[in-house]
Amino acid sequence: MRMSWEDVVLIEGGRNSGDPAVVTVNCLDKAGLGCDLLRIILEFGLYVTRGDFSTDGKWCYIVLWVVPCPSSLLVDWESLNKRLLSCCPSFLPAFYLNQLTGGSKPPPLYLLTVFSLDRKGLIHDVTKVLCELDLSIQRVKVTTTPDGKVLDLFFVTDAMDLLHTQIRREGTCEHLRVMLGECCISCELQLAGPEYDIQQGRSCISEEVAEELFSSELFARTTSGDVSKVEKASITVDNLLSPTHTLLQIQCLDQKGLIYDILKISKDCDIRIVHGRISASVKGYRNLDLFIQNEDGKKIVDKGNQVALCSRLKEEMLHPLRVIITNRGPDTELLVGNPVELSGKGRPRVFYDVTLALKTLKICVFSAEIGRHSTLNRQWEVYRFLLDESPGSPLTSNRAKHDIVDEVHRTLMGW
């Protein structure tokens, strides 16, 4: 029986208001497909209430029950369907030829330049419009001038792959002009120049700041503050239940991006999830049962490999993001770091969530930047925000700086 593209991704809305939508993916399998799908689900602001995975190595079947979070979020389900479909292997021979010749080319990068009058929450408002238009922010350079103006440089890619058309570029700028209103001075969108590639290889932070942001001491301090979180984060490895699979039983605190983080590790470690069940959250905690195999289709029997895998998973469960506030001369700087996939993709919606937290706290951002930094075992995406400490700013009033870190953490990790 021939299968049509319409049957690959199906999205069925809930019967009643508040019921989860059911996303079904039924397609040829490929390495890391689950991670790629969950990344898109997270990009669209959807929370996975429960899920099931199954594959025979050639064909996979995935069912996810999802709800918008917050519930007031308007989801473009048609766009979601197209984005999920774009991840699925094609039935056509051209797809496999493309895989053998090195895979698809990265999407073209465009430079969005926004020049406007400054106001509180401006960076988040621009970011929100870009997210709604299916534009992914790859890099940012935000600068505030002494006369109260802001120059925003957003390096973006287009999930719809339409920015090469004039109508898409003009439509994007028009959305931004309407949102900015009288504050807008100019808005331009064009293909990014070669200078972006030069900047990409540079570390965006000093070694001293990197040591503080990525140190094991920071990990110990943040996890020791929540003993229940550590105690209830457990991973059990069972090689007795199945003759052909290793069973991972995971229990941990439910948090934003949890399923994506776990599948990201399995993708980066070349672990194949043959069967998987994501149970509904109970009292704020999640249980996952994953039947896994090595890349060669065998169990994970080596104790060293088991320990290494569990260690990576536990770090993602307990501390998927690093957040600190530090002094840069007389100024205060907020830094957020998250590990990058081996494919080079960073975690979705981090810039959106951090700018939302700062807007909620009514903290103005003097400058902002997104860059990369490499440590011994991984690459990180680093978000830097130079915070305004002018008179009347919450930073100089009764709100302590550690409260800002807590609020950013809650926005990044909480549903």
PDB file of N, CA and C in Angstrom, residues 14 23 62-63 71 80 86 105 116-117 134 146 170-171 184 226-227 263 270 303 312 344 369 387 392 395:
ATOM      1  N   GLY A  14      -8.038  18.417  20.526  1.00  0.00           N
ATOM      2  CA  GLY A  14      -8.772  17.821  21.638  1.00  0.00           C
ATOM      3  C   GLY A  14     -10.270  17.969  21.462  1.00  0.00           C
ATOM      4  N   VAL A  23      -0.531  14.467  18.370  1.00  0.00           N
ATOM      5  CA  VAL A  23       0.375  14.554  17.223  1.00  0.00           C
ATOM      6  C   VAL A  23       0.888  13.154  16.917  1.00  0.00           C
ATOM      7  N   ILE A  62       5.325   7.476  16.290  1.00  0.00           N
ATOM      8  CA  ILE A  62       5.438   8.341  17.466  1.00  0.00           C
ATOM      9  C   ILE A  62       4.101   9.022  17.707  1.00  0.00           C
ATOM     10  N   VAL A  63       3.642   8.988  18.957  1.00  0.00           N
ATOM     11  CA  VAL A  63       2.409   9.679  19.330  1.00  0.00           C
ATOM     12  C   VAL A  63       2.721  10.579  20.523  1.00  0.00           C
ATOM     13  N   SER A  71      -1.727  28.361  28.393  1.00  0.00           N
ATOM     14  CA  SER A  71      -2.931  27.911  27.679  1.00  0.00           C
ATOM     15  C   SER A  71      -3.460  28.972  26.716  1.00  0.00           C
ATOM     16  N   LEU A  80       2.971  24.082  12.302  1.00  0.00           N
ATOM     17  CA  LEU A  80       3.584  22.998  13.072  1.00  0.00           C
ATOM     18  C   LEU A  80       3.616  21.715  12.256  1.00  0.00           C
ATOM     19  N   SER A  86       8.819  18.375   7.699  1.00  0.00           N
ATOM     20  CA  SER A  86      10.134  18.665   7.114  1.00  0.00           C
ATOM     21  C   SER A  86      11.248  17.852   7.766  1.00  0.00           C
ATOM     22  N   LYS A 105      22.020  21.326   2.930  1.00  0.00           N
ATOM     23  CA  LYS A 105      22.775  22.526   3.266  1.00  0.00           C
ATOM     24  C   LYS A 105      22.089  23.261   4.405  1.00  0.00           C
ATOM     25  N   SER A 116      15.466  51.865  16.557  1.00  0.00           N
ATOM     26  CA  SER A 116      14.248  52.431  17.138  1.00  0.00           C
ATOM     27  C   SER A 116      14.566  53.193  18.410  1.00  0.00           C
ATOM     28  N   LEU A 117      13.564  53.901  18.890  1.00  0.00           N
ATOM     29  CA  LEU A 117      13.656  54.516  20.206  1.00  0.00           C
ATOM     30  C   LEU A 117      13.586  53.416  21.259  1.00  0.00           C
ATOM     31  N   ASP A 134       7.873  32.402  12.653  1.00  0.00           N
ATOM     32  CA  ASP A 134       8.664  31.203  12.352  1.00  0.00           C
ATOM     33  C   ASP A 134      10.094  31.520  11.944  1.00  0.00           C
ATOM     34  N   PRO A 146      23.689  56.509  23.673  1.00  0.00           N
ATOM     35  CA  PRO A 146      23.508  57.462  24.774  1.00  0.00           C
ATOM     36  C   PRO A 146      22.275  58.349  24.640  1.00  0.00           C
ATOM     37  N   GLU A 170       9.468  41.917   3.230  1.00  0.00           N
ATOM     38  CA  GLU A 170       8.689  43.133   3.488  1.00  0.00           C
ATOM     39  C   GLU A 170       7.604  42.877   4.529  1.00  0.00           C
ATOM     40  N   GLY A 171       6.997  41.678   4.479  1.00  0.00           N
ATOM     41  CA  GLY A 171       5.974  41.335   5.465  1.00  0.00           C
ATOM     42  C   GLY A 171       6.537  41.276   6.875  1.00  0.00           C
ATOM     43  N   CYS A 184       9.611  53.130  15.968  1.00  0.00           N
ATOM     44  CA  CYS A 184      10.412  52.597  14.863  1.00  0.00           C
ATOM     45  C   CYS A 184      11.024  53.729  14.030  1.00  0.00           C
ATOM     46  N   ASP A 226      18.204  22.353  46.284  1.00  0.00           N
ATOM     47  CA  ASP A 226      16.917  21.659  46.165  1.00  0.00           C
ATOM     48  C   ASP A 226      17.175  20.167  46.344  1.00  0.00           C
ATOM     49  N   VAL A 227      17.186  19.741  47.605  1.00  0.00           N
ATOM     50  CA  VAL A 227      17.535  18.357  47.923  1.00  0.00           C
ATOM     51  C   VAL A 227      16.531  17.382  47.329  1.00  0.00           C
ATOM     52  N   LEU A 263      16.264  13.277  24.814  1.00  0.00           N
ATOM     53  CA  LEU A 263      16.435  12.757  23.457  1.00  0.00           C
ATOM     54  C   LEU A 263      17.659  13.370  22.776  1.00  0.00           C
ATOM     55  N   ASP A 270      24.597   8.539  20.042  1.00  0.00           N
ATOM     56  CA  ASP A 270      24.282   7.468  19.081  1.00  0.00           C
ATOM     57  C   ASP A 270      23.525   6.314  19.745  1.00  0.00           C
ATOM     58  N   LYS A 303      29.925  -1.445  31.606  1.00  0.00           N
ATOM     59  CA  LYS A 303      29.616  -0.632  32.788  1.00  0.00           C
ATOM     60  C   LYS A 303      30.084   0.810  32.606  1.00  0.00           C
ATOM     61  N   ARG A 312      25.638  11.828  31.791  1.00  0.00           N
ATOM     62  CA  ARG A 312      25.200  12.869  30.864  1.00  0.00           C
ATOM     63  C   ARG A 312      23.711  13.170  31.036  1.00  0.00           C
ATOM     64  N   GLY A 344      25.065  21.272  15.989  1.00  0.00           N
ATOM     65  CA  GLY A 344      25.283  22.711  16.016  1.00  0.00           C
ATOM     66  C   GLY A 344      24.074  23.522  16.430  1.00  0.00           C
ATOM     67  N   GLU A 369      23.794  39.941  23.578  1.00  0.00           N
ATOM     68  CA  GLU A 369      24.579  39.261  22.559  1.00  0.00           C
ATOM     69  C   GLU A 369      24.420  37.752  22.723  1.00  0.00           C
ATOM     70  N   LEU A 387      22.882  44.707  32.014  1.00  0.00           N
ATOM     71  CA  LEU A 387      21.655  45.226  32.606  1.00  0.00           C
ATOM     72  C   LEU A 387      21.798  46.688  33.008  1.00  0.00           C
ATOM     73  N   GLY A 392      16.397  54.011  39.963  1.00  0.00           N
ATOM     74  CA  GLY A 392      15.051  53.482  39.796  1.00  0.00           C
ATOM     75  C   GLY A 392      15.020  52.078  39.259  1.00  0.00           C
ATOM     76  N   LEU A 395      17.596  46.705  40.002  1.00  0.00           N
ATOM     77  CA  LEU A 395      18.905  46.239  40.460  1.00  0.00           C
ATOM     78  C   LEU A 395      19.440  47.089  41.590  1.00  0.00           C
TER      79      LEU A 395
END
